[in-house]
Amino acid sequence: MRLKQTRAIFKFSRKGFIEQINKMPKEKKHKHKPVLTDQSLQFLKNYINNPSPVGFESGGQKLWLEYIKPFVDTHFIDPYGTAVGVINPSESFKVVIEAHADEISWFVNYINEQGLIYLKRNGGVDHQVAPAKRVLIHGKKGLVKAVFGWPAIHTRIAQADQKEPLPKVDNLFLDCGARTKKEVEHLGVHVGAVVTYEEGFDELAHDYYIGRAFDNRIGGFMIAEVTRLLTENEKELPYGLYVVNAVQEEIGLRGAEMIARRIKPDIAIITDVTHDTQTPMINKVIEGDVSCGKGPSLAYGPAVHNKLLKLVEDVAEKNKISVQMRTVSRSTGTDTDSFAYANDGCPSVLISIPLRYMHTTVEMLHKRDIEQTIILMYETLLELSPKTNLSYL
Ligand SMILES: [Zn+2]
């Protein structure tokens, strides 16, 4: 019994992983591998293509936990499904790196007698991009394919003086092929079933990636990669590191709120997406000047701890990582707020990755930004210690 247990620990523990690396012949032991490996990119694709709707994130969380388990000492899950990997769990000084796991989606709200399905938002899903999209309804009998129906252009503009209808939550509907309410229900589709888009990961020219819900599963991917690099490079941290993939960000930063209270961290580093502002119809006067491919974005704002921010800026400069500054107002609109204002106040900083077309199914980001954001978080963690002075006065 004991031997079996030891073997299991060897296979899955961080210490075991480091021992395995040490046993590798020298030529196979890459101390400074490229940031993203074929294996990590494969994980990214699987993770993005796997639905993780707000409130129903467990499928994605399982994938994520499986990936990071070899790089952490232990892990746990909170009552609403936030997943946490821990390095040095016995240390009293605690640092969090955090992203959110949930994906904006829809809820089935009403099924009419013709078998058409009306929806409610689950998070800030964009009604303007919905028409003619393919979706999956997560029903009681499994996934059911459907489409957002929309009147044909011919019928829409039949009368010259008639205004074209615009997509709104109350005129958007799903057609799953059923022609009565009974037929819909027979498929296992019910009020409260969650609905996600079908479109997944793809690559464009010049190292651009597209996919739905890079917001913010790219964050979950990046904190996992930071953890992998710490372990593969055999870095010892003088504190407990909590790698947090929080649920329910998109409906009000709720998962982070819960887990911040549970962990009570001393420092929190949050990562999320931010708008690339280079495309048409975005006002830089309001949104600032941020561009994909030019590095992670750091934000000034009351919730962002100035001394911690300065530390991250210095780390970026030392490591020649270009960063793009922006300001946020009352709130960052990210889990940073939940961590900063949790408990007795937790010094928090936001490291964002620029992204185009947020909350559409073709969210776009640049590979170099992914790598640079990972390196910035990684190097920041190496700079921190329980002695880091973050006192304002
Ligand atoms: Zn979002």
CSV table of C-alpha atoms and ligand atoms in Angstrom, one decimal:
chain,number,residue,atom,x,y,z
A,1,MET,CA,0.0,0.0,0.0
A,2,ARG,CA,2.7,2.4,1.0
A,3,LEU,CA,4.7,1.9,-2.2
A,4,LYS,CA,1.7,2.5,-4.4
A,5,GLN,CA,0.9,5.7,-2.6
A,6,THR,CA,4.5,6.9,-2.9
A,7,ARG,CA,4.5,6.2,-6.6
A,8,ALA,CA,1.3,8.1,-7.0
A,9,ILE,CA,2.8,11.1,-5.2
A,10,PHE,CA,5.9,10.8,-7.3
A,11,LYS,CA,3.9,10.8,-10.5
A,12,PHE,CA,1.7,13.8,-9.6
A,13,SER,CA,3.6,16.0,-7.1
A,14,ARG,CA,5.7,19.0,-7.9
A,15,LYS,CA,8.7,17.6,-6.0
A,16,GLY,CA,8.4,14.4,-8.1
A,17,PHE,CA,8.3,16.5,-11.3
A,18,ILE,CA,11.5,18.3,-10.4
A,19,GLU,CA,13.1,14.9,-9.5
A,20,GLN,CA,12.1,13.6,-12.9
A,21,ILE,CA,13.7,16.6,-14.6
A,22,ASN,CA,16.9,16.1,-12.7
A,23,LYS,CA,17.0,12.4,-13.8
A,24,MET,CA,16.8,13.4,-17.4
A,25,PRO,CA,20.0,13.2,-19.4
A,26,LYS,CA,21.7,16.7,-19.7
A,27,GLU,CA,20.8,17.2,-23.4
A,28,LYS,CA,17.1,16.7,-22.7
A,29,LYS,CA,17.1,19.0,-19.7
A,30,HIS,CA,16.1,22.4,-21.0
A,31,LYS,CA,16.5,25.0,-18.3
A,32,HIS,CA,15.3,27.8,-20.6
A,33,LYS,CA,12.7,26.3,-22.9
A,34,PRO,CA,10.7,28.6,-25.2
A,35,VAL,CA,7.8,30.0,-23.2
A,36,LEU,CA,5.1,28.1,-25.1
A,37,THR,CA,5.7,24.5,-26.0
A,38,ASP,CA,3.7,22.3,-28.4
A,39,GLN,CA,2.2,20.7,-25.3
A,40,SER,CA,1.1,23.9,-23.8
A,41,LEU,CA,-0.4,25.1,-27.1
A,42,GLN,CA,-2.3,21.9,-27.3
A,43,PHE,CA,-3.7,22.4,-23.8
A,44,LEU,CA,-4.6,26.0,-24.8
A,45,LYS,CA,-6.6,24.7,-27.8
A,46,ASN,CA,-8.4,22.1,-25.7
A,47,TYR,CA,-9.1,24.6,-22.9
A,48,ILE,CA,-10.5,27.2,-25.3
A,49,ASN,CA,-12.6,24.8,-27.3
A,50,ASN,CA,-14.2,23.3,-24.1
A,51,PRO,CA,-17.2,25.3,-22.9
A,52,SER,CA,-17.0,26.8,-19.4
A,53,PRO,CA,-20.2,28.9,-19.0
A,54,VAL,CA,-20.7,31.1,-16.0
A,55,GLY,CA,-21.9,29.0,-13.1
A,56,PHE,CA,-21.2,25.8,-14.9
A,57,GLU,CA,-17.4,25.9,-15.2
A,58,SER,CA,-16.5,22.5,-13.8
A,59,GLY,CA,-15.7,20.9,-17.2
A,60,GLY,CA,-13.1,23.6,-17.9
A,61,GLN,CA,-11.8,23.5,-14.3
A,62,LYS,CA,-11.2,19.7,-14.6
A,63,LEU,CA,-9.1,20.3,-17.7
A,64,TRP,CA,-7.2,23.1,-16.0
A,65,LEU,CA,-6.5,21.2,-12.8
A,66,GLU,CA,-5.3,18.1,-14.7
A,67,TYR,CA,-2.8,20.4,-16.5
A,68,ILE,CA,-1.4,22.2,-13.5
A,69,LYS,CA,-1.4,19.3,-11.0
A,70,PRO,CA,2.2,18.2,-11.8
A,71,PHE,CA,3.4,21.8,-11.2
A,72,VAL,CA,1.9,22.3,-7.7
A,73,ASP,CA,2.2,20.7,-4.3
A,74,THR,CA,-1.5,20.5,-3.7
A,75,HIS,CA,-4.8,21.8,-4.9
A,76,PHE,CA,-8.4,22.4,-3.8
A,77,ILE,CA,-11.8,23.5,-5.0
A,78,ASP,CA,-14.1,25.9,-3.3
A,79,PRO,CA,-17.9,25.3,-3.0
A,80,TYR,CA,-18.8,27.1,-6.2
A,81,GLY,CA,-16.0,25.5,-8.2
A,82,THR,CA,-13.0,28.0,-8.1
A,83,ALA,CA,-9.9,25.8,-8.6
A,84,VAL,CA,-6.7,26.6,-6.7
A,85,GLY,CA,-3.2,25.0,-7.1
A,86,VAL,CA,-0.8,25.6,-4.3
A,87,ILE,CA,3.0,25.7,-4.1
A,88,ASN,CA,4.4,25.7,-0.5
A,89,PRO,CA,1.0,25.3,1.3
A,90,SER,CA,2.6,25.5,4.8
A,91,GLU,CA,3.9,29.1,4.3
A,92,SER,CA,2.0,31.8,6.1
A,93,PHE,CA,2.8,34.6,3.6
A,94,LYS,CA,0.5,34.0,0.7
A,95,VAL,CA,0.7,35.3,-2.9
A,96,VAL,CA,-2.1,34.8,-5.4
A,97,ILE,CA,-1.9,34.8,-9.2
A,98,GLU,CA,-5.4,34.8,-10.6
A,99,ALA,CA,-7.5,34.6,-13.7
A,100,HIS,CA,-11.2,33.8,-14.2
A,101,ALA,CA,-12.5,30.5,-15.7
A,102,ASP,CA,-16.0,31.4,-16.7
A,103,GLU,CA,-17.3,32.1,-20.2
A,104,ILE,CA,-20.1,34.4,-21.1
A,105,SER,CA,-23.1,32.5,-22.4
A,106,TRP,CA,-26.9,32.4,-22.6
A,107,PHE,CA,-29.7,30.8,-20.6
A,108,VAL,CA,-32.9,29.2,-22.0
A,109,ASN,CA,-35.6,31.4,-20.7
A,110,TYR,CA,-38.8,30.6,-22.6
A,111,ILE,CA,-39.8,27.9,-25.2
A,112,ASN,CA,-42.8,28.9,-27.4
A,113,GLU,CA,-45.4,26.6,-28.9
A,114,GLN,CA,-43.6,26.6,-32.2
A,115,GLY,CA,-40.5,25.2,-30.5
A,116,LEU,CA,-38.5,28.4,-30.7
A,117,ILE,CA,-36.3,29.1,-27.8
A,118,TYR,CA,-35.9,32.5,-26.2
A,119,LEU,CA,-32.9,33.4,-24.0
A,120,LYS,CA,-31.6,35.4,-21.1
A,121,ARG,CA,-28.0,36.6,-20.9
A,122,ASN,CA,-25.6,34.7,-18.6
A,123,GLY,CA,-22.8,37.4,-18.4
A,124,GLY,CA,-22.4,40.2,-20.9
A,125,VAL,CA,-22.8,38.2,-24.1
A,126,ASP,CA,-23.2,40.4,-27.2
A,127,HIS,CA,-26.7,40.4,-28.8
A,128,GLN,CA,-25.4,42.3,-31.8
A,129,VAL,CA,-23.2,39.4,-33.0
A,130,ALA,CA,-25.7,36.6,-32.3
A,131,PRO,CA,-27.8,36.3,-35.5
A,132,ALA,CA,-26.9,33.2,-37.6
A,133,LYS,CA,-24.5,31.9,-35.1
A,134,ARG,CA,-24.3,28.1,-34.3
A,135,VAL,CA,-24.7,27.2,-30.6
A,136,LEU,CA,-24.8,24.2,-28.3
A,137,ILE,CA,-27.6,23.9,-25.7
A,138,HIS,CA,-26.4,22.1,-22.6
A,139,GLY,CA,-29.5,20.0,-22.0
A,140,LYS,CA,-30.4,17.3,-19.6
A,141,LYS,CA,-29.7,14.6,-22.2
A,142,GLY,CA,-26.5,16.2,-23.4
A,143,LEU,CA,-25.6,18.8,-26.0
A,144,VAL,CA,-28.2,19.9,-28.5
A,145,LYS,CA,-27.2,21.8,-31.6
A,146,ALA,CA,-29.1,24.9,-32.6
A,147,VAL,CA,-28.8,28.2,-34.5
A,148,PHE,CA,-29.8,31.8,-33.8
A,149,GLY,CA,-32.5,32.3,-36.4
A,150,TRP,CA,-32.8,35.6,-38.1
A,151,PRO,CA,-35.2,36.9,-40.9
A,152,ALA,CA,-33.7,36.8,-44.4
A,153,ILE,CA,-32.5,40.0,-45.9
A,154,HIS,CA,-35.3,39.7,-48.5
A,155,THR,CA,-38.1,39.6,-46.0
A,156,ARG,CA,-36.4,42.1,-43.6
A,157,ILE,CA,-36.4,45.0,-46.1
A,158,ALA,CA,-39.6,44.1,-48.0
A,159,GLN,CA,-41.0,47.6,-47.5
A,160,ALA,CA,-38.8,50.6,-48.4
A,161,ASP,CA,-40.0,52.7,-45.4
A,162,GLN,CA,-39.6,49.8,-42.9
A,163,LYS,CA,-36.7,50.0,-40.5
A,164,GLU,CA,-34.5,47.0,-40.3
A,165,PRO,CA,-34.9,45.1,-37.0
A,166,LEU,CA,-31.8,45.1,-34.7
A,167,PRO,CA,-30.9,42.1,-32.7
A,168,LYS,CA,-32.0,42.4,-29.1
A,169,VAL,CA,-32.3,39.9,-26.3
A,170,ASP,CA,-36.1,39.8,-26.7
A,171,ASN,CA,-36.2,39.2,-30.4
A,172,LEU,CA,-33.3,36.7,-30.7
A,173,PHE,CA,-34.4,33.1,-30.7
A,174,LEU,CA,-32.8,29.7,-31.2
A,175,ASP,CA,-34.1,27.1,-33.7
A,176,CYS,CA,-33.0,23.6,-32.8
A,177,GLY,CA,-35.1,21.8,-35.5
A,178,ALA,CA,-38.0,21.0,-33.2
A,179,ARG,CA,-41.3,22.4,-34.3
A,180,THR,CA,-43.2,22.1,-31.0
A,181,LYS,CA,-42.5,22.9,-27.3
A,182,LYS,CA,-42.9,19.2,-26.7
A,183,GLU,CA,-40.3,18.3,-29.3
A,184,VAL,CA,-37.8,20.8,-27.7
A,185,GLU,CA,-38.4,19.3,-24.2
A,186,HIS,CA,-38.0,15.8,-25.6
A,187,LEU,CA,-34.4,16.7,-26.6
A,188,GLY,CA,-33.7,17.5,-23.0
A,189,VAL,CA,-33.7,21.2,-23.4
A,190,HIS,CA,-35.3,23.0,-20.4
A,191,VAL,CA,-35.7,26.4,-19.0
A,192,GLY,CA,-32.3,27.2,-17.3
A,193,ALA,CA,-30.2,25.1,-19.8
A,194,VAL,CA,-27.1,27.1,-20.6
A,195,VAL,CA,-26.1,27.9,-24.2
A,196,THR,CA,-22.6,28.4,-25.6
A,197,TYR,CA,-21.3,29.2,-29.1
A,198,GLU,CA,-19.7,26.5,-31.2
A,199,GLU,CA,-16.8,28.5,-32.7
A,200,GLY,CA,-13.4,27.6,-31.3
A,201,PHE,CA,-9.7,28.2,-31.5
A,202,ASP,CA,-7.9,29.1,-34.7
A,203,GLU,CA,-4.7,30.7,-35.9
A,204,LEU,CA,-4.4,33.7,-38.3
A,205,ALA,CA,-1.3,35.0,-40.0
A,206,HIS,CA,1.4,36.9,-38.1
A,207,ASP,CA,1.0,34.9,-34.9
A,208,TYR,CA,-2.6,36.0,-34.1
A,209,TYR,CA,-5.0,33.6,-32.4
A,210,ILE,CA,-8.7,33.8,-32.5
A,211,GLY,CA,-11.3,32.0,-30.3
A,212,ARG,CA,-14.3,32.6,-28.2
A,213,ALA,CA,-13.8,33.3,-24.5
A,214,PHE,CA,-10.1,34.1,-24.6
A,215,ASP,CA,-11.7,36.4,-22.0
A,216,ASN,CA,-10.4,35.1,-19.7
A,217,ARG,CA,-9.4,31.5,-20.3
A,218,ILE,CA,-6.2,32.9,-21.8
A,219,GLY,CA,-5.6,34.1,-18.2
A,220,GLY,CA,-6.2,30.6,-16.8
A,221,PHE,CA,-3.7,29.4,-19.4
A,222,MET,CA,-1.1,32.0,-18.6
A,223,ILE,CA,-1.2,31.4,-14.8
A,224,ALA,CA,-0.8,27.7,-15.5
A,225,GLU,CA,2.2,28.4,-17.7
A,226,VAL,CA,3.8,30.6,-15.0
A,227,THR,CA,3.4,27.7,-12.6
A,228,ARG,CA,4.8,25.2,-15.1
A,229,LEU,CA,7.9,27.5,-15.7
A,230,LEU,CA,8.5,27.9,-11.9
A,231,THR,CA,8.5,24.1,-11.5
A,232,GLU,CA,10.5,23.3,-14.7
A,233,ASN,CA,13.1,25.9,-13.8
A,234,GLU,CA,13.2,24.6,-10.3
A,235,LYS,CA,12.5,27.9,-8.6
A,236,GLU,CA,12.0,28.0,-4.9
A,237,LEU,CA,9.6,30.7,-3.6
A,238,PRO,CA,9.9,32.1,-0.1
A,239,TYR,CA,6.1,32.2,0.3
A,240,GLY,CA,3.0,30.2,-0.5
A,241,LEU,CA,1.8,30.6,-4.1
A,242,TYR,CA,-1.9,30.2,-4.8
A,243,VAL,CA,-2.7,29.8,-8.4
A,244,VAL,CA,-6.4,30.7,-8.6
A,245,ASN,CA,-8.8,30.0,-11.5
A,246,ALA,CA,-11.9,31.7,-10.3
A,247,VAL,CA,-15.5,31.2,-11.4
A,248,GLN,CA,-18.3,33.7,-12.0
A,249,GLU,CA,-16.3,36.8,-12.9
A,250,GLU,CA,-18.6,37.8,-15.7
A,251,ILE,CA,-21.6,38.3,-13.5
A,252,GLY,CA,-19.9,40.5,-10.9
A,253,LEU,CA,-16.5,39.2,-9.8
A,254,ARG,CA,-18.1,36.8,-7.5
A,255,GLY,CA,-15.8,33.8,-7.6
A,256,ALA,CA,-12.8,36.0,-6.7
A,257,GLU,CA,-14.8,37.6,-3.9
A,258,MET,CA,-15.4,34.1,-2.3
A,259,ILE,CA,-11.9,32.8,-2.8
A,260,ALA,CA,-10.1,36.0,-1.6
A,261,ARG,CA,-11.9,35.5,1.7
A,262,ARG,CA,-10.9,31.9,2.0
A,263,ILE,CA,-7.2,32.3,1.1
A,264,LYS,CA,-6.7,35.8,2.7
A,265,PRO,CA,-3.7,36.5,0.5
A,266,ASP,CA,-1.0,39.1,1.3
A,267,ILE,CA,-0.5,40.0,-2.3
A,268,ALA,CA,-2.6,39.3,-5.4
A,269,ILE,CA,-1.6,39.5,-9.1
A,270,ILE,CA,-4.6,39.4,-11.4
A,271,THR,CA,-4.6,38.8,-15.1
A,272,ASP,CA,-7.4,39.5,-17.5
A,273,VAL,CA,-7.9,40.8,-21.0
A,274,THR,CA,-8.2,44.5,-22.0
A,275,HIS,CA,-9.3,46.2,-25.2
A,276,ASP,CA,-6.9,46.7,-28.1
A,277,THR,CA,-8.1,50.2,-29.2
A,278,GLN,CA,-6.7,50.3,-32.7
A,279,THR,CA,-9.7,49.1,-34.6
A,280,PRO,CA,-12.5,51.3,-36.0
A,281,MET,CA,-15.3,52.8,-33.9
A,282,ILE,CA,-13.3,52.8,-30.7
A,283,ASN,CA,-12.5,56.2,-29.2
A,284,LYS,CA,-9.0,56.4,-27.9
A,285,VAL,CA,-9.9,59.6,-26.0
A,286,ILE,CA,-12.1,57.4,-23.8
A,287,GLU,CA,-10.5,54.0,-24.1
A,288,GLY,CA,-6.8,54.9,-24.2
A,289,ASP,CA,-4.1,53.7,-26.5
A,290,VAL,CA,-3.5,49.9,-26.3
A,291,SER,CA,-2.4,47.6,-29.1
A,292,CYS,CA,-2.1,43.9,-29.6
A,293,GLY,CA,1.5,42.8,-30.0
A,294,LYS,CA,3.0,45.6,-28.0
A,295,GLY,CA,3.1,43.8,-24.6
A,296,PRO,CA,1.0,43.5,-21.5
A,297,SER,CA,-1.0,46.4,-20.2
A,298,LEU,CA,-0.7,47.7,-16.7
A,299,ALA,CA,-3.4,49.9,-15.2
A,300,TYR,CA,-3.5,52.7,-12.7
A,301,GLY,CA,-6.5,52.9,-10.5
A,302,PRO,CA,-7.4,53.1,-6.8
A,303,ALA,CA,-7.8,49.4,-6.5
A,304,VAL,CA,-4.4,48.8,-8.0
A,305,HIS,CA,-1.7,49.1,-5.3
A,306,ASN,CA,0.8,51.8,-6.4
A,307,LYS,CA,3.8,50.2,-4.8
A,308,LEU,CA,3.1,46.8,-6.2
A,309,LEU,CA,2.4,48.4,-9.6
A,310,LYS,CA,5.8,50.1,-9.4
A,311,LEU,CA,7.5,46.8,-8.6
A,312,VAL,CA,5.9,45.2,-11.6
A,313,GLU,CA,6.9,48.2,-13.8
A,314,ASP,CA,10.5,47.8,-12.6
A,315,VAL,CA,10.4,44.1,-13.3
A,316,ALA,CA,9.2,44.8,-16.8
A,317,GLU,CA,12.0,47.3,-17.4
A,318,LYS,CA,14.7,45.0,-15.9
A,319,ASN,CA,13.5,42.2,-18.2
A,320,LYS,CA,13.0,44.4,-21.3
A,321,ILE,CA,9.3,43.7,-21.5
A,322,SER,CA,7.4,46.6,-23.0
A,323,VAL,CA,4.2,47.4,-21.2
A,324,GLN,CA,1.3,49.6,-22.2
A,325,MET,CA,-0.1,51.9,-19.5
A,326,ARG,CA,-3.7,52.8,-19.0
A,327,THR,CA,-6.0,54.2,-16.3
A,328,VAL,CA,-9.2,52.8,-14.9
A,329,SER,CA,-11.6,54.8,-12.8
A,330,ARG,CA,-13.8,53.7,-10.0
A,331,SER,CA,-13.3,50.0,-10.7
A,332,THR,CA,-11.0,47.9,-12.8
A,333,GLY,CA,-13.9,45.8,-14.0
A,334,THR,CA,-11.8,42.8,-13.1
A,335,ASP,CA,-11.3,40.4,-10.2
A,336,THR,CA,-8.6,42.9,-9.0
A,337,ASP,CA,-11.4,44.8,-7.2
A,338,SER,CA,-12.5,41.6,-5.4
A,339,PHE,CA,-9.0,40.9,-4.1
A,340,ALA,CA,-8.1,44.5,-3.3
A,341,TYR,CA,-11.1,45.2,-1.2
A,342,ALA,CA,-11.4,41.7,0.4
A,343,ASN,CA,-10.7,41.1,4.1
A,344,ASP,CA,-8.6,43.9,5.5
A,345,GLY,CA,-7.3,45.0,2.1
A,346,CYS,CA,-4.9,43.1,-0.1
A,347,PRO,CA,-2.3,44.8,-2.3
A,348,SER,CA,-3.3,43.9,-5.8
A,349,VAL,CA,-2.1,44.6,-9.3
A,350,LEU,CA,-3.7,44.0,-12.7
A,351,ILE,CA,-1.6,42.6,-15.6
A,352,SER,CA,-3.8,42.6,-18.7
A,353,ILE,CA,-3.3,41.2,-22.2
A,354,PRO,CA,-4.6,43.3,-25.1
A,355,LEU,CA,-7.5,41.7,-27.0
A,356,ARG,CA,-9.6,42.7,-30.0
A,357,TYR,CA,-13.4,42.1,-30.3
A,358,MET,CA,-14.1,41.3,-26.7
A,359,HIS,CA,-17.2,39.3,-26.0
A,360,THR,CA,-17.6,38.2,-29.6
A,361,THR,CA,-16.8,34.7,-30.9
A,362,VAL,CA,-13.7,35.9,-32.6
A,363,GLU,CA,-11.7,37.4,-29.8
A,364,MET,CA,-8.2,38.0,-31.1
A,365,LEU,CA,-4.9,38.2,-29.4
A,366,HIS,CA,-1.2,38.0,-30.3
A,367,LYS,CA,1.1,35.1,-29.3
A,368,ARG,CA,3.9,37.5,-28.3
A,369,ASP,CA,1.6,39.2,-25.8
A,370,ILE,CA,0.8,35.8,-24.2
A,371,GLU,CA,4.5,35.0,-23.8
A,372,GLN,CA,5.4,38.5,-22.5
A,373,THR,CA,2.5,38.5,-20.0
A,374,ILE,CA,3.6,35.0,-18.7
A,375,ILE,CA,7.2,36.2,-18.4
A,376,LEU,CA,6.2,39.4,-16.6
A,377,MET,CA,4.1,37.5,-14.0
A,378,TYR,CA,6.9,34.9,-13.6
A,379,GLU,CA,9.6,37.4,-13.0
A,380,THR,CA,7.4,39.4,-10.7
A,381,LEU,CA,6.8,36.3,-8.6
A,382,LEU,CA,10.6,35.8,-8.4
A,383,GLU,CA,11.0,39.4,-7.1
A,384,LEU,CA,8.4,39.1,-4.3
A,385,SER,CA,9.1,37.9,-0.8
A,386,PRO,CA,7.4,38.3,2.7
A,387,LYS,CA,9.9,41.2,3.2
A,388,THR,CA,8.6,43.1,0.1
A,389,ASN,CA,7.8,46.6,1.5
A,390,LEU,CA,4.4,47.8,0.2
A,391,SER,CA,3.7,50.3,2.9
A,392,TYR,CA,2.2,53.6,1.5
A,393,LEU,CA,3.7,55.8,4.2
B,1,ZN,ZN,-15.4,39.5,-20.0
